[in-house]
CSV table of C-alpha atoms in Angstrom, one decimal:
chain,number,residue,atom,x,y,z
A,10,MET,CA,-246.5,108.6,-139.1
A,11,ILE,CA,-245.3,106.8,-136.1
A,12,ARG,CA,-241.9,106.3,-137.8
A,13,SER,CA,-241.4,110.0,-138.3
A,14,ARG,CA,-242.3,110.8,-134.7
A,15,LEU,CA,-239.9,108.2,-133.5
A,16,PHE,CA,-237.2,109.8,-135.7
A,17,ASN,CA,-238.0,113.1,-134.1
A,18,THR,CA,-237.6,111.7,-130.6
A,19,GLN,CA,-234.3,110.2,-131.6
A,20,HIS,CA,-233.3,113.5,-133.0
A,21,TYR,CA,-234.0,115.3,-129.8
A,22,LEU,CA,-232.3,112.7,-127.7
A,23,LEU,CA,-229.2,113.0,-129.9
A,24,LEU,CA,-229.2,116.8,-129.6
A,25,ALA,CA,-229.6,116.6,-125.8
A,26,THR,CA,-226.7,114.1,-125.6
A,27,LEU,CA,-224.5,116.3,-127.8
A,28,LEU,CA,-225.3,119.4,-125.6
A,29,LEU,CA,-224.5,117.4,-122.5
A,30,ALA,CA,-221.3,116.2,-124.0
A,31,ALA,CA,-220.3,119.7,-125.0
A,32,ALA,CA,-221.0,121.0,-121.5
A,33,THR,CA,-219.0,118.2,-119.9
A,34,THR,CA,-216.1,118.8,-122.3
A,35,SER,CA,-216.0,122.5,-121.6
A,36,LEU,CA,-216.2,121.8,-117.9
A,37,PHE,CA,-213.2,119.5,-118.0
A,38,ALA,CA,-211.4,121.2,-120.8
A,39,GLU,CA,-207.6,121.3,-120.7
A,40,ASP,CA,-207.6,125.1,-120.0
A,41,SER,CA,-209.7,124.7,-116.8
A,42,ILE,CA,-207.3,122.2,-115.2
A,43,PRO,CA,-204.0,123.7,-114.0
A,44,LEU,CA,-201.4,121.5,-115.6
A,45,PRO,CA,-198.1,121.1,-113.7
A,46,GLU,CA,-194.9,122.4,-115.3
A,47,ILE,CA,-192.5,120.1,-113.4
A,48,VAL,CA,-193.6,116.8,-111.8
A,49,VAL,CA,-191.3,115.2,-109.2
A,50,LEU,CA,-191.2,111.5,-109.8
A,51,ASN,CA,-190.0,109.6,-106.8
A,52,PRO,CA,-191.6,106.1,-106.8
A,53,VAL,CA,-188.5,104.5,-105.2
A,54,GLN,CA,-185.6,106.6,-104.1
A,55,ASN,CA,-182.9,104.2,-103.4
A,56,LEU,CA,-180.0,104.0,-105.9
A,57,TYR,CA,-181.0,107.1,-107.8
A,58,THR,CA,-182.3,110.5,-107.0
A,59,GLU,CA,-185.7,111.7,-107.9
A,60,VAL,CA,-186.6,112.7,-111.5
A,61,LEU,CA,-187.7,116.2,-112.3
A,62,PHE,CA,-190.2,115.5,-115.1
A,63,ASP,CA,-190.8,118.4,-117.4
A,64,HIS,CA,-194.5,117.9,-117.8
A,65,GLU,CA,-194.9,121.1,-119.8
A,66,MET,CA,-192.5,120.0,-122.5
A,67,HIS,CA,-194.0,116.6,-122.8
A,68,GLN,CA,-197.6,117.7,-122.9
A,69,ASP,CA,-197.0,119.7,-126.1
A,70,GLY,CA,-196.0,116.9,-128.4
A,71,TYR,CA,-197.8,113.9,-127.0
A,72,GLU,CA,-201.3,112.7,-126.2
A,73,CYS,CA,-202.1,112.7,-122.5
A,74,SER,CA,-203.4,109.2,-122.7
A,75,LEU,CA,-200.0,108.0,-123.8
A,76,CYS,CA,-199.0,108.1,-120.1
A,77,HIS,CA,-202.3,108.7,-118.3
A,78,HIS,CA,-203.8,105.6,-119.9
A,79,LEU,CA,-206.6,105.2,-117.4
A,80,SER,CA,-207.3,108.7,-116.1
A,81,GLU,CA,-210.9,110.0,-116.2
A,82,GLN,CA,-210.3,112.9,-118.6
A,83,GLN,CA,-208.7,110.9,-121.3
A,84,ASP,CA,-209.5,108.4,-123.9
A,85,LEU,CA,-208.3,105.0,-122.9
A,86,ASP,CA,-205.1,103.8,-124.3
A,87,SER,CA,-205.7,100.6,-126.1
A,88,ALA,CA,-202.0,99.6,-125.7
A,89,THR,CA,-202.9,98.0,-122.3
A,90,ASN,CA,-205.6,95.5,-121.9
A,91,CYS,CA,-207.0,97.4,-118.8
A,92,GLU,CA,-209.6,99.1,-120.8
A,93,LEU,CA,-211.3,95.9,-121.5
A,94,CYS,CA,-212.8,96.1,-118.0
A,95,HIS,CA,-211.8,99.5,-116.7
A,96,ASN,CA,-213.9,101.6,-119.0
A,97,ARG,CA,-216.6,104.2,-118.5
A,98,ASP,CA,-219.3,102.0,-119.9
A,99,THR,CA,-222.2,102.8,-117.6
A,100,LYS,CA,-224.2,99.8,-118.8
A,101,ASN,CA,-221.8,97.7,-116.8
A,102,PRO,CA,-221.5,99.5,-113.5
A,103,ILE,CA,-219.2,96.9,-111.9
A,104,LEU,CA,-216.5,97.8,-114.3
A,105,VAL,CA,-216.7,101.5,-114.0
A,106,SER,CA,-213.9,102.0,-111.5
A,107,THR,CA,-211.4,104.2,-113.1
A,108,PRO,CA,-208.2,104.6,-111.0
A,109,ARG,CA,-206.6,108.1,-111.2
A,110,SER,CA,-203.2,107.9,-109.7
A,111,CYS,CA,-200.5,105.6,-111.2
A,112,GLY,CA,-199.9,104.0,-107.8
A,113,GLU,CA,-203.5,102.8,-107.6
A,114,CYS,CA,-202.7,100.1,-110.1
A,115,HIS,CA,-198.9,100.1,-110.2
A,116,HIS,CA,-197.7,99.2,-106.7
A,117,LYS,CA,-194.5,100.5,-105.3
A,118,ASP,CA,-192.9,97.2,-104.7
A,119,ASN,CA,-192.4,94.5,-107.2
A,120,THR,CA,-191.8,91.9,-104.5
A,121,SER,CA,-194.0,89.0,-105.4
A,122,TYR,CA,-194.0,87.8,-101.9
A,123,ASN,CA,-196.0,90.8,-101.0
A,124,ASP,CA,-198.1,90.3,-104.1
A,125,GLN,CA,-199.2,87.1,-102.4
A,126,GLY,CA,-201.1,89.4,-99.9
A,127,LYS,CA,-202.7,91.2,-102.8
A,128,LYS,CA,-203.7,87.9,-104.2
A,129,ASP,CA,-205.5,87.0,-101.0
A,130,ARG,CA,-207.4,90.3,-100.9
A,131,LEU,CA,-208.7,90.0,-104.4
A,132,PRO,CA,-211.3,87.5,-105.6
A,133,LYS,CA,-209.7,84.8,-107.6
A,134,THR,CA,-211.3,85.9,-110.9
A,135,LEU,CA,-209.9,89.4,-110.4
A,136,TRP,CA,-206.5,88.2,-109.4
A,137,ARG,CA,-206.3,86.4,-112.8
A,138,PHE,CA,-206.6,89.7,-114.6
A,139,HIS,CA,-204.2,91.6,-112.3
A,140,LEU,CA,-201.5,89.0,-112.6
A,141,ASP,CA,-199.1,91.0,-114.7
A,142,THR,CA,-199.3,94.6,-113.7
A,143,PRO,CA,-195.8,96.2,-113.7
A,144,SER,CA,-194.6,97.8,-110.5
A,145,LEU,CA,-194.7,101.6,-110.2
A,146,ARG,CA,-191.0,101.9,-110.9
A,147,ALA,CA,-191.2,99.5,-113.9
A,148,ALA,CA,-194.3,101.4,-115.2
A,149,TYR,CA,-192.3,104.6,-115.4
A,150,HIS,CA,-189.2,102.9,-116.9
A,151,LEU,CA,-191.2,101.0,-119.4
A,152,GLN,CA,-193.3,104.0,-120.5
A,153,CYS,CA,-190.5,106.6,-120.5
A,154,LEU,CA,-187.7,104.5,-122.0
A,155,ASP,CA,-189.7,102.8,-124.7
A,156,CYS,CA,-190.9,106.2,-125.9
A,157,HIS,CA,-187.4,107.8,-125.5
A,158,ARG,CA,-185.8,105.0,-127.5
A,159,GLN,CA,-188.4,105.4,-130.2
A,160,ASP,CA,-188.3,109.2,-130.4
A,161,GLY,CA,-184.6,109.8,-129.6
A,162,GLY,CA,-185.0,111.0,-126.0
A,163,PRO,CA,-182.4,110.5,-123.4
A,164,VAL,CA,-181.9,106.7,-122.6
A,165,GLY,CA,-178.9,106.7,-120.3
A,166,CYS,CA,-179.7,106.0,-116.6
A,167,THR,CA,-178.0,109.2,-115.4
A,168,GLU,CA,-179.6,111.4,-118.1
A,169,CYS,CA,-182.9,111.4,-116.2
A,170,HIS,CA,-181.7,110.9,-112.6
A,171,SER,CA,-178.3,110.9,-110.9
A,172,LEU,CA,-176.9,108.2,-108.7
A,173,SER,CA,-177.5,108.6,-105.0
A,174,GLN,CA,-174.7,108.0,-102.5
A,175,LYS,CA,-175.9,104.4,-102.0
A,176,GLY,CA,-176.1,104.0,-105.8
A,177,ARG,CA,-172.5,105.2,-106.3
A,178,GLN,CA,-171.4,102.7,-103.7
A,179,LEU,CA,-173.3,99.8,-105.2
A,180,PHE,CA,-172.1,100.5,-108.8
A,181,TYR,CA,-168.5,101.2,-107.6
A,182,VAL,CA,-168.5,104.7,-109.1
A,183,LYS,CA,-165.5,106.6,-107.9
A,184,ASP,CA,-165.9,110.2,-107.0
B,6,MET,CA,-182.0,24.9,-93.3
B,7,SER,CA,-185.2,24.3,-91.5
B,8,ASN,CA,-187.1,26.9,-93.6
B,9,GLY,CA,-186.1,25.2,-96.9
B,10,THR,CA,-183.9,28.1,-98.1
B,11,THR,CA,-180.5,27.1,-99.4
B,12,ARG,CA,-177.6,29.4,-100.2
B,13,ARG,CA,-177.7,27.9,-103.7
B,14,ALA,CA,-181.4,29.0,-104.1
B,15,VAL,CA,-180.7,32.5,-103.0
B,16,LEU,CA,-177.8,32.9,-105.3
B,17,LYS,CA,-179.7,31.5,-108.2
B,18,SER,CA,-182.7,33.7,-107.8
B,19,GLY,CA,-180.5,36.7,-107.2
B,20,LEU,CA,-178.5,36.1,-110.3
B,21,LEU,CA,-181.7,35.4,-112.4
B,22,SER,CA,-183.4,38.5,-111.3
B,23,SER,CA,-180.4,40.7,-112.0
B,24,LEU,CA,-180.1,39.1,-115.4
B,25,LEU,CA,-183.7,39.8,-116.0
B,26,ALA,CA,-183.3,43.4,-114.9
B,27,LEU,CA,-180.5,43.7,-117.5
B,28,PHE,CA,-182.7,43.1,-120.4
B,29,GLN,CA,-185.7,45.1,-119.1
B,30,LYS,CA,-186.4,48.5,-120.7
B,31,PRO,CA,-186.0,51.4,-118.3
B,32,VAL,CA,-189.3,52.9,-117.3
B,33,ALA,CA,-190.1,55.8,-119.6
B,34,THR,CA,-190.6,59.0,-117.8
B,35,SER,CA,-191.9,62.2,-119.4
B,36,ALA,CA,-190.3,65.4,-118.2
B,37,HIS,CA,-193.4,67.4,-119.1
B,38,GLN,CA,-195.3,65.6,-116.4
B,39,ILE,CA,-192.9,66.5,-113.5
B,40,GLU,CA,-195.1,67.7,-110.7
B,41,LYS,CA,-192.3,67.9,-108.2
B,42,TYR,CA,-191.8,71.2,-106.4
B,43,SER,CA,-195.4,72.3,-107.2
B,44,GLY,CA,-195.1,75.4,-105.0
B,45,SER,CA,-191.6,76.4,-106.2
B,46,CYS,CA,-190.7,79.9,-107.2
B,47,GLY,CA,-188.9,81.2,-110.3
B,48,VAL,CA,-188.1,84.3,-112.2
B,49,LEU,CA,-189.5,85.3,-115.6
B,50,VAL,CA,-187.0,87.1,-117.7
B,51,ASP,CA,-188.4,89.2,-120.5
B,52,LEU,CA,-185.6,89.9,-123.0
B,53,THR,CA,-187.8,92.5,-124.7
B,54,ARG,CA,-187.7,94.7,-121.6
B,55,CYS,CA,-184.0,94.5,-120.7
B,56,VAL,CA,-182.0,97.5,-121.6
B,57,GLY,CA,-178.7,96.3,-120.2
B,58,CYS,CA,-178.4,98.7,-117.3
B,59,ARG,CA,-176.4,96.2,-115.3
B,60,SER,CA,-178.3,97.0,-112.1
B,61,CYS,CA,-178.8,93.2,-111.5
B,62,GLU,CA,-175.1,92.6,-111.8
B,63,ALA,CA,-174.3,95.3,-109.2
B,64,ALA,CA,-177.0,94.1,-106.8
B,65,CYS,CA,-175.8,90.5,-107.1
B,66,ASN,CA,-172.2,91.6,-106.4
B,67,ALA,CA,-173.2,93.5,-103.3
B,68,GLU,CA,-175.6,90.8,-102.0
B,69,ASN,CA,-173.1,88.0,-102.3
B,70,ARG,CA,-170.1,90.1,-101.2
B,71,LEU,CA,-168.2,89.3,-104.3
B,72,PRO,CA,-164.9,91.1,-105.1
B,73,PRO,CA,-165.1,94.6,-106.6
B,74,PRO,CA,-165.4,94.7,-110.4
B,75,GLN,CA,-162.5,95.9,-112.6
B,76,VAL,CA,-164.7,98.7,-114.0
B,77,PRO,CA,-167.8,100.2,-112.4
B,78,PHE,CA,-171.1,98.6,-113.1
B,79,THR,CA,-172.2,101.8,-114.9
B,80,GLU,CA,-169.6,101.0,-117.5
B,81,LEU,CA,-171.2,99.8,-120.7
B,82,SER,CA,-168.0,99.1,-122.6
B,83,VAL,CA,-168.0,95.6,-121.1
B,84,TYR,CA,-170.5,94.8,-123.8
B,85,GLU,CA,-167.9,95.4,-126.6
B,86,LYS,CA,-166.9,92.0,-127.9
B,87,LYS,CA,-163.8,91.6,-129.9
B,88,PRO,CA,-164.1,89.1,-132.8
B,89,ASN,CA,-162.2,86.2,-131.3
B,90,GLN,CA,-163.4,86.9,-127.8
B,91,HIS,CA,-165.9,84.8,-125.9
B,92,ARG,CA,-169.0,86.3,-124.4
B,93,ARG,CA,-168.8,87.2,-120.8
B,94,ARG,CA,-169.7,84.3,-118.5
B,95,THR,CA,-170.2,83.6,-114.9
B,96,ASP,CA,-167.0,83.0,-112.9
B,97,GLU,CA,-165.7,83.2,-109.4
B,98,THR,CA,-166.2,87.0,-109.2
B,99,ARG,CA,-169.7,87.2,-110.7
B,100,TYR,CA,-172.7,85.0,-110.4
B,101,THR,CA,-174.6,86.8,-113.2
B,102,VAL,CA,-173.6,88.6,-116.3
B,103,VAL,CA,-175.6,90.5,-119.0
B,104,ASN,CA,-174.5,90.1,-122.6
B,105,ARG,CA,-175.3,92.2,-125.6
B,106,PHE,CA,-176.3,90.7,-128.9
B,107,GLU,CA,-176.4,92.8,-132.1
B,108,ILE,CA,-179.3,91.4,-134.0
B,109,PRO,CA,-179.5,92.5,-137.7
B,110,GLY,CA,-182.9,94.0,-138.3
B,111,ARG,CA,-183.7,94.6,-134.7
B,112,GLU,CA,-184.0,98.2,-133.7
B,113,HIS,CA,-182.0,97.9,-130.5
B,114,PRO,CA,-179.5,95.3,-129.4
B,115,LEU,CA,-180.7,92.4,-127.3
B,116,PHE,CA,-179.5,92.0,-123.8
B,117,LYS,CA,-179.5,88.6,-122.1
B,118,LYS,CA,-178.9,88.0,-118.5
B,119,VAL,CA,-177.1,84.7,-117.6
B,120,GLN,CA,-177.1,83.0,-114.2
B,121,CYS,CA,-178.0,79.6,-112.7
B,122,ASN,CA,-181.4,78.6,-114.1
B,123,HIS,CA,-182.2,76.5,-111.0
B,124,CYS,CA,-183.3,73.4,-112.9
B,125,GLN,CA,-186.2,71.3,-111.6
B,126,GLU,CA,-184.0,68.3,-112.0
B,127,PRO,CA,-180.5,69.7,-111.7
B,128,ALA,CA,-177.7,67.8,-113.4
B,129,CYS,CA,-175.2,69.3,-111.0
B,130,LEU,CA,-177.0,67.9,-108.1
B,131,THR,CA,-177.3,64.5,-109.8
B,132,SER,CA,-173.6,64.4,-110.7
B,133,CYS,CA,-172.3,65.4,-107.2
B,134,PHE,CA,-171.2,62.3,-105.4
B,135,VAL,CA,-170.9,64.0,-102.0
B,136,ASN,CA,-174.3,65.5,-102.2
B,137,ALA,CA,-173.1,69.1,-101.9
B,138,TYR,CA,-176.1,70.3,-103.9
B,139,THR,CA,-179.7,70.6,-102.6
B,140,LYS,CA,-182.9,71.6,-104.4
B,141,THR,CA,-184.9,73.5,-101.8
B,142,PRO,CA,-188.8,73.5,-101.8
B,143,GLU,CA,-188.6,77.2,-102.9
B,144,GLY,CA,-186.9,76.1,-106.1
B,145,ALA,CA,-183.3,77.2,-105.4
B,146,VAL,CA,-180.4,74.9,-106.2
B,147,VAL,CA,-178.0,75.6,-103.3
B,148,TYR,CA,-174.5,74.3,-102.7
B,149,ASN,CA,-172.6,73.5,-99.6
B,150,PRO,CA,-168.9,74.2,-99.8
B,151,GLU,CA,-168.3,72.3,-96.5
B,152,VAL,CA,-168.6,68.9,-98.1
B,153,CYS,CA,-167.3,69.7,-101.6
B,154,VAL,CA,-164.2,67.9,-102.6
B,155,GLY,CA,-163.6,70.1,-105.7
B,156,CYS,CA,-164.0,67.4,-108.3
B,157,ARG,CA,-165.8,69.9,-110.6
B,158,THR,CA,-168.1,67.2,-112.1
B,159,CYS,CA,-171.0,69.6,-111.7
B,160,MET,CA,-169.2,72.0,-114.0
B,161,VAL,CA,-169.1,69.3,-116.6
B,162,ALA,CA,-172.7,68.2,-115.9
B,163,CYS,CA,-174.3,71.6,-116.1
B,164,PRO,CA,-176.0,72.0,-119.5
B,165,PHE,CA,-175.8,75.8,-119.2
B,166,TYR,CA,-172.1,76.1,-118.2
B,167,ILE,CA,-172.9,77.9,-115.0
B,168,PRO,CA,-170.9,76.6,-112.0
B,169,ALA,CA,-167.5,78.2,-111.8
B,170,PHE,CA,-164.5,77.0,-109.7
B,171,LYS,CA,-162.7,79.3,-107.3
B,172,TYR,CA,-159.3,78.6,-108.7
B,173,SER,CA,-157.8,81.2,-106.4
B,174,SER,CA,-158.3,78.8,-103.5
B,175,SER,CA,-157.9,75.3,-104.9
B,176,PHE,CA,-156.9,73.9,-101.5
B,177,LYS,CA,-160.2,74.9,-100.1
B,178,PRO,CA,-162.4,74.0,-103.1
B,179,GLN,CA,-165.4,76.0,-103.7
B,180,ILE,CA,-167.9,76.2,-106.6
B,181,MET,CA,-169.2,79.7,-107.3
B,182,LYS,CA,-172.7,79.9,-108.6
B,183,CYS,CA,-176.0,81.8,-108.1
B,184,MET,CA,-177.9,80.4,-105.2
B,185,PHE,CA,-181.1,82.3,-105.8
B,186,CYS,CA,-180.2,84.5,-102.8
B,187,TYR,CA,-181.5,81.6,-100.7
B,188,GLU,CA,-179.6,82.1,-97.5
B,189,THR,CA,-180.0,85.9,-97.4
B,190,ARG,CA,-183.3,86.6,-98.9
B,191,LEU,CA,-185.5,83.7,-100.3
B,192,GLN,CA,-185.6,82.0,-96.9
B,193,HIS,CA,-186.9,85.1,-95.3
B,194,GLY,CA,-189.6,85.9,-97.8
B,195,LYS,CA,-187.6,88.4,-99.8
B,196,ILE,CA,-187.1,88.3,-103.5
B,197,PRO,CA,-183.6,87.9,-105.1
B,198,ALA,CA,-181.4,91.0,-105.2
B,199,CYS,CA,-181.2,91.1,-109.0
B,200,VAL,CA,-185.0,91.0,-109.3
B,201,GLU,CA,-185.4,93.8,-106.8
B,202,ALA,CA,-182.8,95.9,-108.6
B,203,CYS,CA,-184.4,95.5,-112.1
B,204,PRO,CA,-186.0,98.9,-113.0
B,205,ARG,CA,-188.1,97.6,-115.9
B,206,ASP,CA,-189.5,94.4,-114.4
B,207,ALA,CA,-187.5,92.5,-117.0
B,208,LEU,CA,-187.1,90.1,-114.1
B,209,VAL,CA,-190.2,89.1,-112.3
B,210,PHE,CA,-190.2,86.8,-109.3
B,211,GLY,CA,-193.1,84.5,-108.4
B,212,LEU,CA,-194.5,81.0,-108.3
B,213,ARG,CA,-193.3,79.1,-111.3
B,214,GLU,CA,-196.7,78.1,-112.4
B,215,GLU,CA,-197.9,81.7,-112.2
B,216,LEU,CA,-194.9,82.9,-114.1
B,217,LEU,CA,-195.8,80.5,-116.9
B,218,GLN,CA,-199.3,81.9,-116.9
B,219,ARG,CA,-197.9,85.4,-117.1
B,220,GLY,CA,-195.5,84.5,-119.9
B,221,ARG,CA,-198.3,82.8,-121.9
B,222,ARG,CA,-200.5,85.9,-121.4
B,223,ARG,CA,-197.8,88.2,-122.7
B,224,ILE,CA,-197.3,86.0,-125.7
B,225,ALA,CA,-201.0,85.9,-126.3
B,226,ASN,CA,-201.4,89.6,-126.0
B,227,ASN,CA,-198.5,90.3,-128.3
B,228,PRO,CA,-198.2,87.4,-130.6
B,229,ASP,CA,-196.5,89.5,-133.3
B,230,MET,CA,-193.7,90.5,-130.9
B,231,TYR,CA,-192.9,87.4,-128.8
B,232,GLN,CA,-191.6,84.0,-129.8
B,233,ASP,CA,-194.3,81.5,-129.1
B,234,HIS,CA,-192.1,79.7,-126.5
B,235,ILE,CA,-191.0,80.1,-122.9
B,236,TYR,CA,-187.5,78.9,-122.7
B,237,GLY,CA,-187.2,76.9,-119.5
B,238,GLU,CA,-190.7,75.5,-119.5
B,239,PHE,CA,-189.6,72.1,-120.7
B,240,GLU,CA,-185.8,72.4,-121.3
B,241,VAL,CA,-183.9,69.8,-119.3
B,242,GLY,CA,-187.1,68.9,-117.5
B,243,GLY,CA,-187.9,72.5,-116.7
B,244,THR,CA,-186.0,75.3,-115.0
B,245,SER,CA,-187.0,77.8,-112.4
B,246,TRP,CA,-185.8,80.7,-114.5
B,247,LEU,CA,-187.9,81.2,-117.6
B,248,TYR,CA,-187.2,83.4,-120.6
B,249,LEU,CA,-189.4,85.3,-123.1
B,250,SER,CA,-187.8,86.7,-126.2
B,251,ASP,CA,-188.9,88.5,-129.4
B,252,ILE,CA,-186.2,87.0,-131.5
B,253,PRO,CA,-185.6,83.2,-132.0
B,254,PHE,CA,-183.9,81.8,-129.0
B,255,ASP,CA,-181.0,80.2,-130.9
B,256,ILE,CA,-180.0,83.6,-132.2
B,257,ALA,CA,-180.2,85.0,-128.6
B,258,GLY,CA,-177.5,82.5,-127.6
B,259,PHE,CA,-179.8,79.9,-126.1
B,260,ASP,CA,-179.2,76.2,-126.7
B,261,THR,CA,-182.3,75.2,-128.5
B,262,GLU,CA,-181.0,71.7,-129.3
B,263,ILE,CA,-181.1,70.9,-125.6
B,264,THR,CA,-183.0,67.9,-124.4
B,265,HIS,CA,-186.5,68.3,-122.9
B,266,GLU,CA,-185.8,65.4,-120.6
B,267,PRO,CA,-183.9,65.8,-117.3
B,268,ILE,CA,-180.2,65.2,-117.8
B,269,LEU,CA,-180.6,62.5,-115.2
B,270,ASN,CA,-182.8,60.4,-117.6
B,271,SER,CA,-180.0,60.0,-120.1
B,272,VAL,CA,-177.7,58.4,-117.5
B,273,THR,CA,-180.0,56.4,-115.3
B,274,GLY,CA,-179.8,53.3,-117.6
B,275,PHE,CA,-176.0,53.3,-117.5
B,276,LEU,CA,-175.7,54.2,-113.8
B,277,GLY,CA,-178.2,51.5,-112.9
B,278,LEU,CA,-175.8,49.0,-114.3
B,279,VAL,CA,-172.8,50.2,-112.3
B,280,PRO,CA,-173.7,48.6,-108.9
B,281,MET,CA,-174.6,45.4,-110.6
B,282,VAL,CA,-171.3,45.2,-112.5
B,283,LEU,CA,-169.4,46.1,-109.3
B,284,THR,CA,-171.1,43.5,-107.1
B,285,ILE,CA,-172.3,40.7,-109.3
B,286,TRP,CA,-169.5,40.4,-111.8
B,287,PRO,CA,-166.6,39.8,-109.4
B,288,ALA,CA,-168.6,37.0,-107.7
B,289,LEU,CA,-169.8,35.5,-110.9
B,290,PHE,CA,-166.4,35.4,-112.6
B,291,THR,CA,-164.7,34.2,-109.4
B,292,GLY,CA,-167.2,31.4,-109.5
B,293,PHE,CA,-166.5,30.6,-113.2
B,294,HIS,CA,-162.8,30.7,-112.4
B,295,LEU,CA,-163.2,28.3,-109.4
B,296,LEU,CA,-165.4,26.0,-111.5
B,297,SER,CA,-162.9,25.8,-114.4
B,298,SER,CA,-159.9,25.5,-112.2
B,299,ARG,CA,-161.6,22.9,-110.0
B,300,LYS,CA,-161.1,20.1,-112.5
B,301,ASP,CA,-157.4,20.9,-112.9
B,302,ARG,CA,-157.0,21.0,-109.2
B,303,GLN,CA,-158.8,17.7,-108.7
B,304,LYS,CA,-156.7,16.2,-111.5
B,305,ASN,CA,-153.5,17.3,-109.8
B,306,GLU,CA,-154.7,15.9,-106.5
B,307,ASP,CA,-155.5,12.6,-108.2
B,308,ASP,CA,-152.2,12.3,-110.0
B,309,THR,CA,-149.9,13.1,-107.1
B,310,PRO,CA,-151.1,11.4,-104.0
B,311,VAL,CA,-150.2,13.7,-101.1
B,312,THR,CA,-148.1,12.1,-98.5
B,313,ASP,CA,-146.4,13.5,-95.5
B,314,ASN,CA,-143.0,13.1,-97.1
B,315,SER,CA,-143.7,14.4,-100.6
B,316,GLN,CA,-143.2,18.0,-99.6
B,317,ASP,CA,-139.9,17.4,-97.9
B,318,GLU,CA,-138.7,15.3,-100.8
B,319,ARG,CA,-139.4,18.0,-103.3
B,320,GLU,CA,-137.7,20.6,-101.2
B,321,GLY,CA,-134.7,18.3,-100.8
B,322,LYS,CA,-134.3,18.0,-104.6
C-alpha cells in the first residue's frame, strides 16, 4: 500500500521534472536565440588581421559544444577536464559557476609573468586546477586547427587570416 | 722554529694528504637531487601542438636583430630535406630552428624546435676557462662576448650541439646562441620572444617546477597520446627547456642515450687531478732527481779535492 503510493509520488515528480525540462528547452531552444552568421575573431591583432569566422557554416555540421565547451546552453564537452568542477550540478553550489565568454577562462596574454598575478588572486587549491589553461589565442588555434586538420579544413596560416603590415615585416614577406 | 713546525713536516703532511686524496673515491652526487635555481624559469615545449608555422623563428630573428633570412619565414620549403642533407641547425644567423620529421604511422609530420636548452648545470659554462658564460637566477645561460677568446671549447662541450661560432668575424670572436632573451625581455619580466609568438601555446613559459607539474598533468590526462617522459627533467642534470612528445623521443631526434648526470660530473675526477699534477709532480720529481744525483755529486766532490788551482790547470790543458 505504502509502496504503491510512493511509486505514485515518484511518478508525479518525474512528470513534473519532465515538463519543467521541456519548458526550459523550448525557452532556450536554438530557434529562439539569434545565431550570428559571421563572428569577428580578434583575440590578438598583431601579426595577422582578424578572422571572419563563418558561424553559420560551422553550426550546420558540428555540435555547438565542440567549441562552446562550457556555455550554459550546451552539454559539456568531456574533452576538457573543466566539467569535473564547472558543471551545473546544483547539489554542489560552489562549483556551479559556468563561464560564458571564451575570454573568461582563456586569457588574452600567455605571458606567464602576468599569470603570476592570477596565481596570487586565486586560492592555492584553485590555482592548481587552473595551471594549464591555454591562452585565448592558443584556445582558438588549438580548437580550429586540430579540427581543420582532422576534417580537411584550411590549415595554412594565411588561409584564415592575412598577415598585417607588422607581420609582413617580421616574416620578411616581400610585397 | 719556536712553534715546532718544520718545513719537512709541512712538506710531508702535504704530500701525504694529496696522496690520500688520490686514492679517495669522488663524492657521489645525484643529479636528480639538484635543488639549485629553485625559482628558475623554463619553457615547456609540447611537440603534439607544434604545427611548424615558424613564428618562433621569425620572432627570434627580429628580437636578436639577426641577419635577414634567405627565404621569408612563411616559406615551408625549408623543411624539405634531401637524402644526404643534415637537418637544419642553429648557426650564426639563427638561434632557433624548427625541423620536420616524417613519422610513419603518424597522421601529421612532427615539428621539433631546437634552441639552447639552458641546462641547470651547463657544460658550456663549465668548459669555459675565461668564464664567459653565466647561469642567471632566472635560469638563462648567458654569454659575454667581451671576454671570449674564441677557443670554441663550449661548442665541443655542449651535449646538444647548440653554440655556433661567428666565422664571419673570427678576429672578434663571438659565440652565437639563444640567451633566453635575457637582456631584452627576461630581465624586465617579459617572456621570451619565441614563446610570445607561438599561436598554439606549444611553447609555455613559467617556473620550471610548475612546468614539470603541467607536463605531468598533460601526460596523466592523456596517457594514450603522450610519452611518459618529460625530456629535460633529468637529462644532463636537468634543463630549463622541457619537451613533451607523443612519439618516442629517439625517433623525434632527441639523444636518449644522454647521461642524467651533469656533464661536469664526468670530468671532475680528472680535472681535480690536474692542479695536483701541475704543482706536486714537478716538486716531487725534482726532489727525487736531487736525491739521486746527490750521491754522484758527493762522490765527485770526494774524488777530486777542489783546490784554487785545479780550475786553472784544467783550463790550461
